[in-house]
Amino acid sequence: MAVHGRNRWRSLRQIPATTAESDAFSRDLKRRGFSFVGSTVIYAHMQAVGMVNDHVIDCFRYRDVRRLGRKEWAP
């Protein structure tokens, strides 16, 4: 379950292939003329670049990645 914008998945089966955010991101890119940017592809991109933390809570990386997400990035 996602809690207050933070994912707290207990099993891999709980992790979605798309979200409302990836749907909107995909639609926007398609409107701008991009192709091969379906919602699943976009969600995978969001995972890869760290926009979402989809590590299950038992994963050794979950806490580290969660901490990184809390840091504010300076321009």
GROMACS .gro file of N, CA and C in nm:
model
  225
    1MET      N    1   0.084  -0.118   0.000
    1MET     CA    2   0.000   0.000   0.000
    1MET      C    3   0.088   0.123   0.000
    2ALA      N    4   0.046   0.224  -0.068
    2ALA     CA    5   0.118   0.351  -0.069
    2ALA      C    6   0.065   0.432   0.048
    3VAL      N    7   0.155   0.482   0.131
    3VAL     CA    8   0.115   0.557   0.248
    3VAL      C    9   0.168   0.699   0.238
    4HIS      N   10   0.079   0.796   0.229
    4HIS     CA   11   0.119   0.937   0.221
    4HIS      C   12   0.227   0.960   0.117
    5GLY      N   13   0.210   0.899  -0.001
    5GLY     CA   14   0.306   0.918  -0.108
    5GLY      C   15   0.429   0.830  -0.097
    6ARG      N   16   0.437   0.752   0.010
    6ARG     CA   17   0.551   0.660   0.024
    6ARG      C   18   0.501   0.519   0.002
    7ASN      N   19   0.574   0.446  -0.079
    7ASN     CA   20   0.536   0.308  -0.105
    7ASN      C   21   0.589   0.218   0.005
    8ARG      N   22   0.504   0.132   0.053
    8ARG     CA   23   0.544   0.035   0.155
    8ARG      C   24   0.498  -0.103   0.111
    9TRP      N   25   0.556  -0.149   0.000
    9TRP     CA   26   0.517  -0.278  -0.056
    9TRP      C   27   0.575  -0.391   0.026
   10ARG      N   28   0.493  -0.491   0.053
   10ARG     CA   29   0.538  -0.609   0.128
   10ARG      C   30   0.576  -0.724   0.035
   11SER      N   31   0.525  -0.722  -0.088
   11SER     CA   32   0.561  -0.827  -0.185
   11SER      C   33   0.569  -0.764  -0.324
   12LEU      N   34   0.640  -0.834  -0.412
   12LEU     CA   35   0.657  -0.783  -0.548
   12LEU      C   36   0.523  -0.777  -0.622
   13ARG      N   37   0.430  -0.862  -0.587
   13ARG     CA   38   0.299  -0.862  -0.652
   13ARG      C   39   0.221  -0.734  -0.626
   14GLN      N   40   0.253  -0.662  -0.521
   14GLN     CA   41   0.182  -0.538  -0.488
   14GLN      C   42   0.229  -0.420  -0.573
   15ILE      N   43   0.346  -0.428  -0.630
   15ILE     CA   44   0.402  -0.315  -0.704
   15ILE      C   45   0.328  -0.300  -0.836
   16PRO      N   46   0.272  -0.182  -0.862
   16PRO     CA   47   0.193  -0.163  -0.984
   16PRO      C   48   0.282  -0.149  -1.108
   17ALA      N   49   0.224  -0.172  -1.223
   17ALA     CA   50   0.295  -0.151  -1.349
   17ALA      C   51   0.279  -0.007  -1.396
   18THR      N   52   0.173   0.059  -1.350
   18THR     CA   53   0.148   0.199  -1.385
   18THR      C   54   0.083   0.267  -1.266
   19THR      N   55   0.083   0.399  -1.270
   19THR     CA   56   0.014   0.479  -1.168
   19THR      C   57  -0.056   0.595  -1.238
   20ALA      N   58  -0.135   0.668  -1.164
   20ALA     CA   59  -0.200   0.786  -1.220
   20ALA      C   60  -0.095   0.886  -1.270
   21GLU      N   61   0.015   0.897  -1.197
   21GLU     CA   62   0.122   0.989  -1.236
   21GLU      C   63   0.189   0.945  -1.367
   22SER      N   64   0.216   0.814  -1.379
   22SER     CA   65   0.278   0.768  -1.504
   22SER      C   66   0.181   0.779  -1.621
   23ASP      N   67   0.051   0.761  -1.595
   23ASP     CA   68  -0.050   0.780  -1.700
   23ASP      C   69  -0.048   0.925  -1.750
   24ALA      N   70  -0.046   1.020  -1.658
   24ALA     CA   71  -0.046   1.162  -1.696
   24ALA      C   72   0.084   1.200  -1.766
   25PHE      N   73   0.196   1.152  -1.716
   25PHE     CA   74   0.328   1.178  -1.775
   25PHE      C   75   0.328   1.126  -1.919
   26SER      N   76   0.279   1.003  -1.938
   26SER     CA   77   0.274   0.941  -2.070
   26SER      C   78   0.186   1.022  -2.166
   27ARG      N   79   0.067   1.061  -2.122
   27ARG     CA   80  -0.023   1.140  -2.207
   27ARG      C   81   0.042   1.271  -2.250
   28ASP      N   82   0.110   1.336  -2.155
   28ASP     CA   83   0.175   1.463  -2.186
   28ASP      C   84   0.284   1.445  -2.291
   29LEU      N   85   0.366   1.341  -2.276
   29LEU     CA   86   0.473   1.317  -2.373
   29LEU      C   87   0.416   1.283  -2.511
   30LYS      N   88   0.309   1.205  -2.514
   30LYS     CA   89   0.246   1.172  -2.643
   30LYS      C   90   0.189   1.296  -2.710
   31ARG      N   91   0.130   1.386  -2.631
   31ARG     CA   92   0.079   1.513  -2.685
   31ARG      C   93   0.192   1.596  -2.746
   32ARG      N   94   0.311   1.580  -2.692
   32ARG     CA   95   0.426   1.656  -2.741
   32ARG      C   96   0.496   1.588  -2.858
   33GLY      N   97   0.440   1.474  -2.902
   33GLY     CA   98   0.494   1.408  -3.021
   33GLY      C   99   0.588   1.291  -2.995
   34PHE      N  100   0.609   1.254  -2.871
   34PHE     CA  101   0.696   1.141  -2.842
   34PHE      C  102   0.623   1.010  -2.871
   35SER      N  103   0.700   0.906  -2.901
   35SER     CA  104   0.640   0.774  -2.920
   35SER      C  105   0.713   0.675  -2.828
   36PHE      N  106   0.655   0.554  -2.814
   36PHE     CA  107   0.706   0.451  -2.724
   36PHE      C  108   0.720   0.505  -2.582
   37VAL      N  109   0.617   0.575  -2.537
   37VAL     CA  110   0.616   0.631  -2.403
   37VAL      C  111   0.484   0.596  -2.333
   38GLY      N  112   0.449   0.467  -2.338
   38GLY     CA  113   0.329   0.422  -2.269
   38GLY      C  114   0.347   0.433  -2.119
   39SER      N  115   0.239   0.420  -2.047
   39SER     CA  116   0.243   0.438  -1.902
   39SER      C  117   0.337   0.340  -1.832
   40THR      N  118   0.343   0.215  -1.879
   40THR     CA  119   0.433   0.117  -1.817
   40THR      C  120   0.579   0.154  -1.840
   41VAL      N  121   0.611   0.197  -1.961
   41VAL     CA  122   0.748   0.240  -1.991
   41VAL      C  123   0.785   0.361  -1.905
   42ILE      N  124   0.693   0.454  -1.893
   42ILE     CA  125   0.719   0.573  -1.812
   42ILE      C  126   0.736   0.537  -1.665
   43TYR      N  127   0.653   0.445  -1.615
   43TYR     CA  128   0.668   0.405  -1.474
   43TYR      C  129   0.803   0.338  -1.451
   44ALA      N  130   0.847   0.256  -1.545
   44ALA     CA  131   0.980   0.195  -1.535
   44ALA      C  132   1.088   0.303  -1.533
   45HIS      N  133   1.072   0.407  -1.614
   45HIS     CA  134   1.166   0.520  -1.613
   45HIS      C  135   1.164   0.589  -1.477
   46MET      N  136   1.044   0.610  -1.422
   46MET     CA  137   1.032   0.675  -1.292
   46MET      C  138   1.103   0.593  -1.184
   47GLN      N  139   1.094   0.461  -1.193
   47GLN     CA  140   1.165   0.375  -1.099
   47GLN      C  141   1.317   0.388  -1.118
   48ALA      N  142   1.360   0.385  -1.243
   48ALA     CA  143   1.503   0.386  -1.273
   48ALA      C  144   1.572   0.514  -1.229
   49VAL      N  145   1.503   0.627  -1.240
   49VAL     CA  146   1.567   0.754  -1.205
   49VAL      C  147   1.540   0.795  -1.061
   50GLY      N  148   1.470   0.711  -0.987
   50GLY     CA  149   1.450   0.739  -0.844
   50GLY      C  150   1.332   0.826  -0.810
   51MET      N  151   1.240   0.844  -0.904
   51MET     CA  152   1.121   0.924  -0.873
   51MET      C  153   1.027   0.849  -0.780
   52VAL      N  154   1.034   0.716  -0.780
   52VAL     CA  155   0.954   0.633  -0.690
   52VAL      C  156   1.045   0.529  -0.627
   53ASN      N  157   1.016   0.490  -0.506
   53ASN     CA  158   1.090   0.386  -0.437
   53ASN      C  159   1.002   0.261  -0.435
   54ASP      N  160   1.028   0.169  -0.524
   54ASP     CA  161   0.950   0.047  -0.529
   54ASP      C  162   1.024  -0.073  -0.472
   55HIS      N  163   1.119  -0.048  -0.384
   55HIS     CA  164   1.182  -0.158  -0.311
   55HIS      C  165   1.081  -0.210  -0.208
   56VAL      N  166   1.069  -0.342  -0.196
   56VAL     CA  167   0.982  -0.395  -0.091
   56VAL      C  168   1.046  -0.362   0.044
   57ILE      N  169   0.964  -0.352   0.147
   57ILE     CA  170   1.017  -0.304   0.276
   57ILE      C  171   1.120  -0.398   0.338
   58ASP      N  172   1.123  -0.523   0.296
   58ASP     CA  173   1.224  -0.617   0.347
   58ASP      C  174   1.355  -0.611   0.270
   59CYS      N  175   1.360  -0.535   0.161
   59CYS     CA  176   1.481  -0.524   0.080
   59CYS      C  177   1.588  -0.446   0.156
   60PHE      N  178   1.712  -0.488   0.145
   60PHE     CA  179   1.820  -0.421   0.215
   60PHE      C  180   1.840  -0.277   0.167
   61ARG      N  181   1.791  -0.241   0.051
   61ARG     CA  182   1.807  -0.105  -0.003
   61ARG      C  183   1.692  -0.013   0.033
   62TYR      N  184   1.580  -0.066   0.083
   62TYR     CA  185   1.460   0.014   0.106
   62TYR      C  186   1.488   0.138   0.193
   63ARG      N  187   1.548   0.119   0.308
   63ARG     CA  188   1.570   0.232   0.400
   63ARG      C  189   1.667   0.335   0.343
   64ASP      N  190   1.774   0.287   0.279
   64ASP     CA  191   1.871   0.381   0.220
   64ASP      C  192   1.807   0.467   0.113
   65VAL      N  193   1.729   0.403   0.027
   65VAL     CA  194   1.663   0.476  -0.081
   65VAL      C  195   1.559   0.571  -0.024
   66ARG      N  196   1.489   0.528   0.079
   66ARG     CA  197   1.390   0.615   0.143
   66ARG      C  198   1.456   0.740   0.201
   67ARG      N  199   1.572   0.720   0.265
   67ARG     CA  200   1.646   0.835   0.320
   67ARG      C  201   1.690   0.931   0.209
   68LEU      N  202   1.737   0.876   0.098
   68LEU     CA  203   1.779   0.960  -0.014
   68LEU      C  204   1.663   1.044  -0.065
   69GLY      N  205   1.544   0.987  -0.066
   69GLY     CA  206   1.425   1.058  -0.112
   69GLY      C  207   1.386   1.175  -0.023
   70ARG      N  208   1.429   1.172   0.100
   70ARG     CA  209   1.396   1.279   0.195
   70ARG      C  210   1.490   1.398   0.182
   71LYS      N  211   1.608   1.378   0.127
   71LYS     CA  212   1.704   1.487   0.115
   71LYS      C  213   1.655   1.588   0.012
   72GLU      N  214   1.675   1.712   0.040
   72GLU     CA  215   1.641   1.816  -0.056
   72GLU      C  216   1.762   1.842  -0.143
   73TRP      N  217   1.738   1.854  -0.271
   73TRP     CA  218   1.845   1.874  -0.366
   73TRP      C  219   1.865   2.023  -0.391
   74ALA      N  220   1.987   2.068  -0.380
   74ALA     CA  221   2.019   2.209  -0.407
   74ALA      C  222   2.038   2.229  -0.556
   75PRO      N  223   1.994   2.341  -0.610
   75PRO     CA  224   2.013   2.368  -0.755
   75PRO      C  225   2.158   2.391  -0.790
   0.00000   0.00000   0.00000
